[in-house]
mmCIF file of C-alpha atoms and ligand atoms in Angstrom:
data_model
loop_
_atom_site.group_PDB
_atom_site.id
_atom_site.type_symbol
_atom_site.label_atom_id
_atom_site.label_comp_id
_atom_site.label_asym_id
_atom_site.label_seq_id
_atom_site.Cartn_x
_atom_site.Cartn_y
_atom_site.Cartn_z
ATOM 1 C CA MET A 1 13.821 8.562 15.911
ATOM 2 C CA ARG A 2 14.375 5.102 17.313
ATOM 3 C CA ILE A 3 11.369 2.823 17.421
ATOM 4 C CA GLU A 4 10.964 -0.052 19.826
ATOM 5 C CA PHE A 5 8.893 -2.396 17.694
ATOM 6 C CA ASP A 6 8.182 -5.084 20.175
ATOM 7 C CA THR A 7 8.938 -4.754 23.855
ATOM 8 C CA PRO A 8 9.938 -8.116 25.312
ATOM 9 C CA ILE A 9 7.356 -9.446 27.723
ATOM 10 C CA ASP A 10 7.113 -12.107 30.331
ATOM 11 C CA ARG A 11 6.919 -15.434 28.493
ATOM 12 C CA PHE A 12 3.941 -16.553 30.517
ATOM 13 C CA MET A 13 1.828 -13.412 30.425
ATOM 14 C CA LEU A 14 -1.803 -14.181 29.615
ATOM 15 C CA VAL A 15 -4.599 -11.857 28.597
ATOM 16 C CA HIS A 16 -5.909 -12.065 32.136
ATOM 17 C CA ASP A 17 -2.661 -10.551 33.455
ATOM 18 C CA ILE A 18 -2.922 -7.347 31.400
ATOM 19 C CA PRO A 19 -3.771 -4.311 33.560
ATOM 20 C CA THR A 20 -7.036 -2.770 32.375
ATOM 21 C CA PRO A 21 -8.171 -0.740 30.553
ATOM 22 C CA ALA A 22 -5.990 -1.804 27.635
ATOM 23 C CA LEU A 23 -6.079 -2.628 23.941
ATOM 24 C CA VAL A 24 -5.396 -6.094 22.563
ATOM 25 C CA VAL A 25 -4.906 -7.322 18.993
ATOM 26 C CA ASP A 26 -5.420 -10.886 17.807
ATOM 27 C CA ILE A 27 -2.408 -11.421 15.546
ATOM 28 C CA ALA A 28 -4.064 -14.223 13.565
ATOM 29 C CA ALA A 29 -7.132 -12.070 12.735
ATOM 30 C CA LEU A 30 -4.904 -9.076 11.887
ATOM 31 C CA ASP A 31 -2.829 -11.192 9.522
ATOM 32 C CA ARG A 32 -5.943 -12.629 7.850
ATOM 33 C CA ASN A 33 -7.233 -9.089 7.168
ATOM 34 C CA ILE A 34 -3.856 -8.057 5.781
ATOM 35 C CA ARG A 35 -3.645 -11.171 3.583
ATOM 36 C CA ARG A 36 -7.170 -10.605 2.152
ATOM 37 C CA MET A 37 -6.304 -7.016 1.221
ATOM 38 C CA ALA A 38 -2.902 -7.960 -0.244
ATOM 39 C CA ASP A 39 -4.517 -10.727 -2.355
ATOM 40 C CA PHE A 40 -7.121 -8.303 -3.697
ATOM 41 C CA PHE A 41 -4.430 -5.883 -4.870
ATOM 42 C CA ALA A 42 -2.178 -8.619 -6.213
ATOM 43 C CA ALA A 43 -4.803 -9.198 -8.940
ATOM 44 C CA GLY A 44 -4.877 -5.729 -10.536
ATOM 45 C CA PRO A 45 -2.707 -2.812 -11.575
ATOM 46 C CA CYS A 46 -3.821 -0.642 -8.640
ATOM 47 C CA ARG A 47 -1.683 -0.829 -5.490
ATOM 48 C CA LEU A 48 -2.241 -0.305 -1.790
ATOM 49 C CA ARG A 49 -0.797 2.549 0.246
ATOM 50 C CA PRO A 50 -2.186 1.680 3.712
ATOM 51 C CA HIS A 51 -3.101 4.552 6.000
ATOM 52 C CA PHE A 52 -0.833 4.638 9.060
ATOM 53 C CA LYS A 53 -3.207 6.974 10.930
ATOM 54 C CA ALA A 54 -5.629 4.079 11.515
ATOM 55 C CA HIS A 55 -3.377 2.523 14.162
ATOM 56 C CA LYS A 56 -0.136 4.555 14.355
ATOM 57 C CA THR A 57 1.674 1.353 15.245
ATOM 58 C CA PRO A 58 4.895 0.458 13.380
ATOM 59 C CA GLU A 59 4.589 -3.246 14.109
ATOM 60 C CA ILE A 60 1.163 -3.264 12.399
ATOM 61 C CA ALA A 61 2.257 -0.998 9.519
ATOM 62 C CA ARG A 62 5.159 -3.254 8.611
ATOM 63 C CA ARG A 63 2.890 -6.267 8.081
ATOM 64 C CA PRO A 64 0.964 -5.181 4.911
ATOM 65 C CA ARG A 65 4.249 -4.158 3.361
ATOM 66 C CA ALA A 66 5.632 -7.593 4.039
ATOM 67 C CA ALA A 67 2.425 -9.189 2.635
ATOM 68 C CA GLY A 68 2.927 -7.431 -0.730
ATOM 69 C CA SER A 69 0.973 -5.201 -3.157
ATOM 70 C CA CYS A 70 2.017 -2.036 -1.262
ATOM 71 C CA VAL A 71 3.755 1.024 -2.678
ATOM 72 C CA GLY A 72 4.337 2.763 0.648
ATOM 73 C CA LEU A 73 2.324 4.282 3.475
ATOM 74 C CA THR A 74 -0.173 7.121 3.782
ATOM 75 C CA CYS A 75 0.090 9.405 6.826
ATOM 76 C CA ALA A 76 -2.254 12.120 8.039
ATOM 77 C CA THR A 77 0.291 14.194 9.972
ATOM 78 C CA VAL A 78 3.932 15.168 9.744
ATOM 79 C CA SER A 79 4.640 13.499 13.076
ATOM 80 C CA GLU A 80 3.141 10.210 11.825
ATOM 81 C CA ALA A 81 5.415 10.475 8.794
ATOM 82 C CA GLU A 82 8.435 11.108 11.030
ATOM 83 C CA VAL A 83 7.705 7.852 12.852
ATOM 84 C CA ALA A 84 6.916 5.961 9.631
ATOM 85 C CA ALA A 85 10.213 7.086 8.044
ATOM 86 C CA GLY A 86 11.938 4.837 10.560
ATOM 87 C CA PHE A 87 10.772 1.753 8.657
ATOM 88 C CA CYS A 88 9.229 2.865 5.332
ATOM 89 C CA ASP A 89 10.954 4.623 2.437
ATOM 90 C CA ASP A 90 7.938 5.964 0.503
ATOM 91 C CA LEU A 91 5.461 8.206 2.334
ATOM 92 C CA LEU A 92 2.407 10.214 1.333
ATOM 93 C CA ILE A 93 1.218 12.881 3.764
ATOM 94 C CA ALA A 94 -2.380 13.175 2.558
ATOM 95 C CA ASN A 95 -2.749 16.740 3.865
ATOM 96 C CA GLU A 96 -1.194 20.105 3.065
ATOM 97 C CA PRO A 97 1.417 21.038 5.703
ATOM 98 C CA ILE A 98 1.040 24.699 6.646
ATOM 99 C CA GLY A 99 3.504 26.705 8.754
ATOM 100 C CA ARG A 100 7.264 27.095 8.628
ATOM 101 C CA GLY A 101 8.032 24.453 11.238
ATOM 102 C CA LYS A 102 5.948 21.764 9.565
ATOM 103 C CA CYS A 103 7.299 22.497 6.085
ATOM 104 C CA ASP A 104 10.876 22.383 7.371
ATOM 105 C CA ARG A 105 10.160 18.995 8.947
ATOM 106 C CA VAL A 106 8.679 17.701 5.682
ATOM 107 C CA ALA A 107 11.792 18.898 3.832
ATOM 108 C CA ALA A 108 14.000 17.123 6.374
ATOM 109 C CA LEU A 109 11.970 13.945 5.811
ATOM 110 C CA ALA A 110 12.358 14.300 2.043
ATOM 111 C CA GLY A 111 16.103 14.220 2.585
ATOM 112 C CA ARG A 112 15.702 10.740 4.104
ATOM 113 C CA VAL A 113 12.836 9.018 2.251
ATOM 114 C CA ARG A 114 10.642 9.602 -0.813
ATOM 115 C CA THR A 115 8.083 12.080 0.507
ATOM 116 C CA THR A 116 4.918 13.308 -1.187
ATOM 117 C CA ILE A 117 2.354 15.730 0.215
ATOM 118 C CA ALA A 118 -1.114 16.904 -0.784
ATOM 119 C CA VAL A 119 -1.557 20.539 -1.828
ATOM 120 C CA ASP A 120 -4.727 22.479 -2.492
ATOM 121 C CA SER A 121 -3.451 26.071 -2.573
ATOM 122 C CA ALA A 122 -0.761 28.330 -3.985
ATOM 123 C CA VAL A 123 0.032 29.316 -0.377
ATOM 124 C CA GLY A 124 0.799 25.706 0.526
ATOM 125 C CA LEU A 125 2.817 25.201 -2.630
ATOM 126 C CA ASP A 126 4.968 28.280 -1.975
ATOM 127 C CA ALA A 127 5.524 27.255 1.649
ATOM 128 C CA ILE A 128 6.762 23.766 0.806
ATOM 129 C CA SER A 129 8.824 25.146 -2.086
ATOM 130 C CA ALA A 130 10.666 27.554 0.243
ATOM 131 C CA ALA A 131 11.414 24.801 2.761
ATOM 132 C CA ALA A 132 12.499 22.318 0.077
ATOM 133 C CA CYS A 133 14.792 24.859 -1.650
ATOM 134 C CA ALA A 134 16.380 25.850 1.673
ATOM 135 C CA ALA A 135 17.070 22.188 2.474
ATOM 136 C CA GLY A 136 18.209 21.350 -1.067
ATOM 137 C CA VAL A 137 15.639 18.546 -1.482
ATOM 138 C CA THR A 138 12.674 17.707 -3.704
ATOM 139 C CA VAL A 139 9.238 17.156 -2.192
ATOM 140 C CA GLY A 140 6.601 15.382 -4.304
ATOM 141 C CA VAL A 141 3.120 16.892 -4.505
ATOM 142 C CA LEU A 142 -0.332 15.562 -5.378
ATOM 143 C CA VAL A 143 -3.036 18.101 -6.144
ATOM 144 C CA ASP A 144 -5.779 17.379 -3.610
ATOM 145 C CA LEU A 145 -9.265 17.331 -5.139
ATOM 146 C CA ASN A 146 -12.587 17.769 -3.392
ATOM 147 C CA VAL A 147 -14.452 14.797 -4.873
ATOM 148 C CA GLY A 148 -17.534 15.402 -2.729
ATOM 149 C CA GLN A 149 -16.411 15.138 0.886
ATOM 150 C CA MET A 150 -16.430 18.944 1.190
ATOM 151 C CA ARG A 151 -13.277 18.972 3.318
ATOM 152 C CA CYS A 152 -10.020 20.168 1.726
ATOM 153 C CA GLY A 153 -9.228 20.086 -1.967
ATOM 154 C CA VAL A 154 -9.780 22.098 -5.125
ATOM 155 C CA LEU A 155 -12.667 21.221 -7.422
ATOM 156 C CA PRO A 156 -11.997 18.660 -10.152
ATOM 157 C CA GLY A 157 -11.372 20.170 -13.586
ATOM 158 C CA ALA A 158 -9.808 23.472 -14.585
ATOM 159 C CA ALA A 159 -8.933 24.683 -11.063
ATOM 160 C CA ALA A 160 -7.011 21.482 -10.363
ATOM 161 C CA VAL A 161 -5.165 21.645 -13.690
ATOM 162 C CA ALA A 162 -4.173 25.247 -12.948
ATOM 163 C CA LEU A 163 -2.705 24.224 -9.557
ATOM 164 C CA ALA A 164 -0.958 21.251 -11.180
ATOM 165 C CA ARG A 165 0.600 23.593 -13.758
ATOM 166 C CA GLN A 166 1.759 25.892 -10.986
ATOM 167 C CA ALA A 167 3.248 22.927 -9.078
ATOM 168 C CA ALA A 168 5.096 21.739 -12.170
ATOM 169 C CA GLY A 169 6.782 25.143 -12.448
ATOM 170 C CA THR A 170 7.630 25.532 -8.761
ATOM 171 C CA PRO A 171 11.219 24.955 -7.605
ATOM 172 C CA GLY A 172 11.877 22.306 -4.963
ATOM 173 C CA VAL A 173 8.696 20.361 -5.714
ATOM 174 C CA GLU A 174 7.841 17.641 -8.201
ATOM 175 C CA LEU A 175 4.296 17.191 -9.462
ATOM 176 C CA ARG A 176 3.461 13.505 -8.988
ATOM 177 C CA GLY A 177 -0.283 13.480 -9.663
ATOM 178 C CA VAL A 178 -3.660 13.954 -7.992
ATOM 179 C CA MET A 179 -5.549 12.593 -5.006
ATOM 180 C CA GLY A 180 -9.215 12.655 -3.997
ATOM 181 C CA TYR A 181 -10.520 10.894 -0.913
ATOM 182 C CA GLU A 182 -14.180 9.831 -1.194
ATOM 183 C CA GLY A 183 -14.735 10.081 2.574
ATOM 184 C CA HIS A 184 -18.400 11.055 2.162
ATOM 185 C CA VAL A 185 -19.297 7.622 0.778
ATOM 186 C CA VAL A 186 -16.848 5.125 2.360
ATOM 187 C CA SER A 187 -19.254 4.002 5.048
ATOM 188 C CA LEU A 188 -22.586 4.018 3.182
ATOM 189 C CA PRO A 189 -24.132 0.697 4.244
ATOM 190 C CA ASP A 190 -25.975 -0.033 0.988
ATOM 191 C CA ARG A 191 -23.550 -1.593 -1.491
ATOM 192 C CA ALA A 192 -25.370 -0.386 -4.640
ATOM 193 C CA GLU A 193 -25.511 3.193 -3.384
ATOM 194 C CA ARG A 194 -21.883 3.093 -2.201
ATOM 195 C CA ASP A 195 -20.817 1.710 -5.559
ATOM 196 C CA ALA A 196 -22.701 4.313 -7.607
ATOM 197 C CA ARG A 197 -21.622 7.284 -5.511
ATOM 198 C CA THR A 198 -17.993 6.143 -5.401
ATOM 199 C CA ARG A 199 -17.928 5.861 -9.190
ATOM 200 C CA GLU A 200 -19.405 9.335 -9.464
ATOM 201 C CA ALA A 201 -16.725 10.753 -7.105
ATOM 202 C CA MET A 202 -13.894 8.885 -8.820
ATOM 203 C CA ALA A 203 -14.991 10.064 -12.276
ATOM 204 C CA GLY A 204 -14.028 13.606 -11.260
ATOM 205 C CA LEU A 205 -10.615 12.398 -10.099
ATOM 206 C CA VAL A 206 -9.815 10.234 -13.119
ATOM 207 C CA ASP A 207 -11.095 12.843 -15.596
ATOM 208 C CA THR A 208 -8.956 15.505 -13.928
ATOM 209 C CA ALA A 209 -5.901 13.233 -14.143
ATOM 210 C CA ALA A 210 -6.583 12.928 -17.890
ATOM 211 C CA MET A 211 -6.838 16.724 -18.194
ATOM 212 C CA VAL A 212 -3.515 17.147 -16.355
ATOM 213 C CA ARG A 213 -1.842 14.750 -18.787
ATOM 214 C CA ALA A 214 -3.524 16.448 -21.758
ATOM 215 C CA ALA A 215 -1.867 19.655 -20.574
ATOM 216 C CA ALA A 216 1.486 17.840 -20.980
ATOM 217 C CA LEU A 217 2.000 17.669 -17.220
ATOM 218 C CA PRO A 218 3.085 14.546 -15.316
ATOM 219 C CA CYS A 219 0.403 12.586 -13.449
ATOM 220 C CA PRO A 220 1.702 9.111 -12.586
ATOM 221 C CA VAL A 221 -0.176 8.885 -9.245
ATOM 222 C CA VAL A 222 -3.957 8.925 -8.831
ATOM 223 C CA SER A 223 -4.580 8.206 -5.142
ATOM 224 C CA ALA A 224 -7.922 7.613 -3.355
ATOM 225 C CA GLY A 225 -9.918 5.077 -1.389
ATOM 226 C CA GLY A 226 -10.778 3.764 2.041
ATOM 227 C CA THR A 227 -11.836 0.518 3.687
ATOM 228 C CA GLY A 228 -15.446 0.786 2.491
ATOM 229 C CA THR A 229 -14.520 1.558 -1.137
ATOM 230 C CA TYR A 230 -11.201 -0.232 -1.749
ATOM 231 C CA ASP A 231 -12.825 -2.842 -4.022
ATOM 232 C CA ILE A 232 -14.742 -0.192 -5.997
ATOM 233 C CA SER A 233 -12.133 2.567 -6.423
ATOM 234 C CA GLY A 234 -9.365 -0.046 -6.554
ATOM 235 C CA ARG A 235 -10.851 -1.521 -9.750
ATOM 236 C CA ILE A 236 -11.562 1.751 -11.551
ATOM 237 C CA ASP A 237 -9.292 2.316 -14.538
ATOM 238 C CA GLY A 238 -6.848 5.091 -13.814
ATOM 239 C CA ILE A 239 -6.778 4.874 -9.985
ATOM 240 C CA THR A 240 -3.239 3.826 -9.108
ATOM 241 C CA GLU A 241 -3.299 3.468 -5.310
ATOM 242 C CA ILE A 242 -5.741 3.051 -2.422
ATOM 243 C CA GLN A 243 -5.260 4.610 1.032
ATOM 244 C CA ALA A 244 -7.338 2.212 3.195
ATOM 245 C CA GLY A 245 -6.226 1.730 6.798
ATOM 246 C CA SER A 246 -9.085 0.607 9.066
ATOM 247 C CA TYR A 247 -9.345 -2.840 7.407
ATOM 248 C CA ALA A 248 -6.380 -4.128 9.439
ATOM 249 C CA LEU A 249 -8.076 -3.823 12.853
ATOM 250 C CA MET A 250 -11.716 -3.008 11.966
ATOM 251 C CA ASP A 251 -14.418 -1.463 14.157
ATOM 252 C CA THR A 252 -18.187 -1.716 14.531
ATOM 253 C CA ASP A 253 -18.755 1.133 12.085
ATOM 254 C CA TYR A 254 -17.038 -0.712 9.236
ATOM 255 C CA GLY A 255 -18.323 -4.032 10.640
ATOM 256 C CA ARG A 256 -21.813 -3.013 9.382
ATOM 257 C CA LEU A 257 -20.559 -3.113 5.790
ATOM 258 C CA ASP A 258 -20.148 -6.078 3.463
ATOM 259 C CA VAL A 259 -16.331 -5.912 3.522
ATOM 260 C CA PRO A 260 -14.414 -9.172 4.083
ATOM 261 C CA PHE A 261 -12.476 -8.088 7.173
ATOM 262 C CA GLU A 262 -12.921 -9.269 10.749
ATOM 263 C CA GLN A 263 -12.646 -7.543 14.079
ATOM 264 C CA ALA A 264 -8.991 -7.894 15.137
ATOM 265 C CA PHE A 265 -8.666 -5.554 18.129
ATOM 266 C CA TRP A 266 -10.595 -4.927 21.326
ATOM 267 C CA ALA A 267 -10.592 -2.657 24.325
ATOM 268 C CA ILE A 268 -10.500 -4.845 27.403
ATOM 269 C CA GLY A 269 -11.778 -4.053 30.866
ATOM 270 C CA THR A 270 -12.322 -5.796 34.164
ATOM 271 C CA ILE A 271 -15.771 -6.180 35.688
ATOM 272 C CA VAL A 272 -15.554 -4.085 38.852
ATOM 273 C CA SER A 273 -19.188 -4.093 39.933
ATOM 274 C CA ARG A 274 -22.406 -6.044 39.491
ATOM 275 C CA PRO A 275 -24.763 -3.861 41.451
ATOM 276 C CA GLU A 276 -27.847 -5.783 40.344
ATOM 277 C CA PRO A 277 -28.404 -9.029 38.421
ATOM 278 C CA GLY A 278 -29.108 -7.292 35.093
ATOM 279 C CA ARG A 279 -26.229 -4.799 35.184
ATOM 280 C CA CYS A 280 -22.478 -4.912 35.481
ATOM 281 C CA VAL A 281 -19.794 -2.260 35.165
ATOM 282 C CA ALA A 282 -16.296 -2.532 33.652
ATOM 283 C CA ASP A 283 -13.314 -0.243 34.283
ATOM 284 C CA CYS A 284 -13.003 0.915 30.654
ATOM 285 C CA GLY A 285 -14.771 4.106 29.621
ATOM 286 C CA HIS A 286 -14.389 6.663 26.873
ATOM 287 C CA LYS A 287 -10.885 7.554 28.051
ATOM 288 C CA SER A 288 -9.904 4.130 26.701
ATOM 289 C CA MET A 289 -12.135 3.950 23.587
ATOM 290 C CA THR A 290 -14.013 6.670 21.745
ATOM 291 C CA LYS A 291 -17.766 6.689 21.194
ATOM 292 C CA ASP A 292 -17.867 9.114 18.257
ATOM 293 C CA HIS A 293 -19.258 6.346 16.006
ATOM 294 C CA GLY A 294 -21.470 4.859 18.715
ATOM 295 C CA LEU A 295 -21.118 2.659 21.776
ATOM 296 C CA PRO A 296 -18.908 -0.438 21.634
ATOM 297 C CA THR A 297 -20.369 -3.938 21.448
ATOM 298 C CA VAL A 298 -19.524 -6.843 23.758
ATOM 299 C CA ARG A 299 -17.759 -9.995 22.569
ATOM 300 C CA GLY A 300 -18.699 -13.398 23.912
ATOM 301 C CA VAL A 301 -21.263 -12.527 26.585
ATOM 302 C CA GLU A 302 -24.721 -13.659 25.513
ATOM 303 C CA GLY A 303 -27.309 -10.863 25.664
ATOM 304 C CA ALA A 304 -24.853 -8.203 26.895
ATOM 305 C CA SER A 305 -24.904 -4.646 25.578
ATOM 306 C CA VAL A 306 -23.094 -1.471 26.563
ATOM 307 C CA VAL A 307 -25.598 1.207 27.542
ATOM 308 C CA SER A 308 -23.191 3.977 28.510
ATOM 309 C CA LEU A 309 -19.531 4.908 28.577
ATOM 310 C CA ASN A 310 -18.320 7.367 31.218
ATOM 311 C CA ASP A 311 -14.721 8.473 31.684
ATOM 312 C CA GLU A 312 -13.569 5.221 33.293
ATOM 313 C CA HIS A 313 -16.731 3.075 33.310
ATOM 314 C CA ALA A 314 -18.624 0.968 30.800
ATOM 315 C CA THR A 315 -22.119 0.137 32.021
ATOM 316 C CA ILE A 316 -23.335 -3.115 30.504
ATOM 317 C CA THR A 317 -26.776 -4.690 30.702
ATOM 318 C CA ILE A 318 -26.760 -8.499 30.943
ATOM 319 C CA PRO A 319 -29.385 -11.200 31.405
ATOM 320 C CA ALA A 320 -30.176 -11.576 35.122
ATOM 321 C CA ASP A 321 -28.968 -15.205 35.066
ATOM 322 C CA SER A 322 -25.657 -14.340 33.371
ATOM 323 C CA ARG A 323 -22.550 -15.853 34.992
ATOM 324 C CA VAL A 324 -20.543 -12.631 34.636
ATOM 325 C CA ALA A 325 -18.693 -11.984 37.912
ATOM 326 C CA ILE A 326 -16.571 -9.257 39.461
ATOM 327 C CA GLY A 327 -12.992 -9.768 38.292
ATOM 328 C CA ASP A 328 -13.920 -11.195 34.847
ATOM 329 C CA ARG A 329 -12.389 -9.735 31.725
ATOM 330 C CA VAL A 330 -14.670 -8.187 29.139
ATOM 331 C CA PHE A 331 -13.765 -7.605 25.465
ATOM 332 C CA LEU A 332 -15.393 -4.600 23.766
ATOM 333 C CA ARG A 333 -15.383 -3.861 20.034
ATOM 334 C CA PRO A 334 -14.720 -0.119 19.585
ATOM 335 C CA SER A 335 -16.882 1.819 17.151
ATOM 336 C CA HIS A 336 -13.969 3.799 15.674
ATOM 337 C CA THR A 337 -10.437 2.436 15.333
ATOM 338 C CA ASP A 338 -8.302 5.527 14.685
ATOM 339 C CA PRO A 339 -9.145 7.744 17.671
ATOM 340 C CA THR A 340 -9.323 4.721 19.989
ATOM 341 C CA MET A 341 -5.787 3.654 19.096
ATOM 342 C CA ASN A 342 -4.691 7.253 19.616
ATOM 343 C CA LEU A 343 -5.702 7.049 23.297
ATOM 344 C CA HIS A 344 -3.191 4.326 24.198
ATOM 345 C CA ASP A 345 0.586 3.979 24.435
ATOM 346 C CA VAL A 346 0.704 0.283 23.574
ATOM 347 C CA ILE A 347 -1.410 -2.541 22.234
ATOM 348 C CA TYR A 348 -0.921 -6.069 23.583
ATOM 349 C CA ALA A 349 -0.447 -8.653 20.826
ATOM 350 C CA LEU A 350 -2.175 -11.977 21.447
ATOM 351 C CA GLU A 351 -1.779 -15.487 20.132
ATOM 352 C CA GLY A 352 -4.859 -17.100 21.609
ATOM 353 C CA GLU A 353 -4.785 -16.214 25.308
ATOM 354 C CA ARG A 354 -1.030 -15.599 25.355
ATOM 355 C CA VAL A 355 0.517 -12.141 25.180
ATOM 356 C CA VAL A 356 3.389 -12.420 22.710
ATOM 357 C CA GLY A 357 4.221 -8.738 22.246
ATOM 358 C CA VAL A 358 3.582 -5.261 23.561
ATOM 359 C CA TRP A 359 3.557 -3.015 20.509
ATOM 360 C CA PRO A 360 4.142 0.718 20.974
ATOM 361 C CA ILE A 361 1.545 2.957 19.321
ATOM 362 C CA ALA A 362 4.559 5.055 18.519
ATOM 363 C CA ALA A 363 2.865 7.833 16.549
ATOM 364 C CA ARG A 364 -0.020 8.433 18.965
ATOM 365 C CA GLY A 365 -0.805 11.956 20.083
ATOM 366 C CA TYR A 366 1.245 14.906 18.917
ATOM 367 C CA PRO A 367 4.817 13.900 19.789
ATOM 368 C CA GLU A 368 6.301 17.155 18.499
ATOM 369 C CA HIS A 369 5.194 18.772 21.770
ATOM 370 C CA LEU A 370 7.283 16.427 23.869
ATOM 371 C CA GLY A 371 10.303 18.327 25.103
ATOM 372 C CA GLN A 372 8.898 21.748 24.120
ATOM 373 C CA GLY A 373 8.653 22.840 27.775
ATOM 374 C CA THR A 374 12.302 22.075 28.311
ATOM 375 C CA ARG A 375 13.287 24.034 25.199
ATOM 376 C CA HIS A 376 11.171 26.978 26.145
ATOM 377 C CA LYS A 377 12.573 27.009 29.673
ATOM 378 C CA ALA A 378 16.087 27.038 28.258
ATOM 379 C CA GLN A 379 15.233 30.135 26.195
ATOM 380 C CA ASP A 380 13.618 31.984 29.085
ATOM 381 C CA PRO A 381 14.781 30.841 32.496
ATOM 382 C CA SER A 382 12.095 32.890 34.289
ATOM 383 C CA HIS A 383 9.383 30.864 32.601
ATOM 384 C CA ASN A 384 8.016 27.644 34.054
ATOM 385 C CA VAL A 385 9.816 28.150 37.335
ATOM 386 C CA VAL A 386 7.796 26.721 40.158
ATOM 387 C CA PRO A 387 7.891 29.218 43.051
HETATM 388 C C1 PLP B 401 -7.227 11.053 3.271
HETATM 389 C C2 PLP B 401 -7.766 9.724 3.713
HETATM 390 N N1 PLP B 401 -7.535 8.652 2.948
HETATM 391 C C3 PLP B 401 -8.003 7.448 3.277
HETATM 392 C C4 PLP B 401 -8.730 7.243 4.434
HETATM 393 C C5 PLP B 401 -9.265 5.862 4.627
HETATM 394 O O1 PLP B 401 -9.312 5.290 5.825
HETATM 395 P P1 PLP B 401 -10.279 4.086 6.205
HETATM 396 O O2 PLP B 401 -9.520 2.843 5.963
HETATM 397 O O3 PLP B 401 -10.555 4.341 7.636
HETATM 398 O O4 PLP B 401 -11.513 4.129 5.365
HETATM 399 C C6 PLP B 401 -8.984 8.340 5.285
HETATM 400 C C7 PLP B 401 -9.772 8.173 6.528
HETATM 401 O O5 PLP B 401 -10.264 9.052 7.178
HETATM 402 C C8 PLP B 401 -8.487 9.613 4.915
HETATM 403 O O6 PLP B 401 -8.723 10.712 5.656
#
């Protein structure tokens, strides 16, 4: 898959010229976030494996790798990994791929780049083994542990060691270790509570890694962590890599925490109505930024707050004497980075007011569906024919 990293743009394009709604990223703020994270990991044995799902944007994903302290990228989906393989040679898919098509695609990826997946079942292990053997490749596996999030994963301890033993004896796969994402505690606002509960969750992961090794099985990788816990899990003995992703762009949800990262991206809209002195409306609603973690906040307009997001409208209360006028640009801080990025095709890269790049959000959506209609039509010409 060919990736256009940076579409050339008009040299004189300014933020005011961008059609709205749109996303913008401040390159300087992005690079400061990336530098802070790289410096943190430069100081210890643990490494960073940034999560690509946070932004799905190759031009952003390449930057932490260039800044150092990275071992590769984490992906949530096979299609993210297919995009990431265009510029990164070491990928972790932090989920268990299920289904023949997905496993075949993972095996094809493993023929191109070092590929590791999470597994939490014998069914998943057998499926990836069959695909890997058919393709003549080796796929790495991490046993996925439920460290308290109550999502996927086997329980720490004996059940995990049993699956690790099974993985070690399965053809076409290589046991590379364990992973356990502490998603239930990453955004706890109180530092002491977040610290204590992260340590509790990570104890199960590290202890299980020790049990796997005691069973004479390989366990070089112990993978965990997010933006709210990178500096806790990332300093625990035995954790080898951290999967944080949101830190690069940030959002208001993580902005509540005491993490040293700044807001680096915004959804922008144009003020299209000021129906009364204390209210204005912008042309950016929840089809351009999600509200699953709350309403966005407004940058740079004293006393302004978003009171509702409709499909294509943000309603904003403002002081009656505010100078906001129809035609002005408004910058909103989204509450949740990942699904907001997923709504857009591109993000405009800014240096100050100047647009210096238009970066494709190349892994947005579910690109494997593109072209399916054409294929299906070819198989059955009666289908999809418009009368
Ligand atoms: C498996 C996994 N690892 C790591 C993360 C960390 O991401 P963030 O940087 O948003 O905390 C997530 C986020 O949902 C995740 O699902």
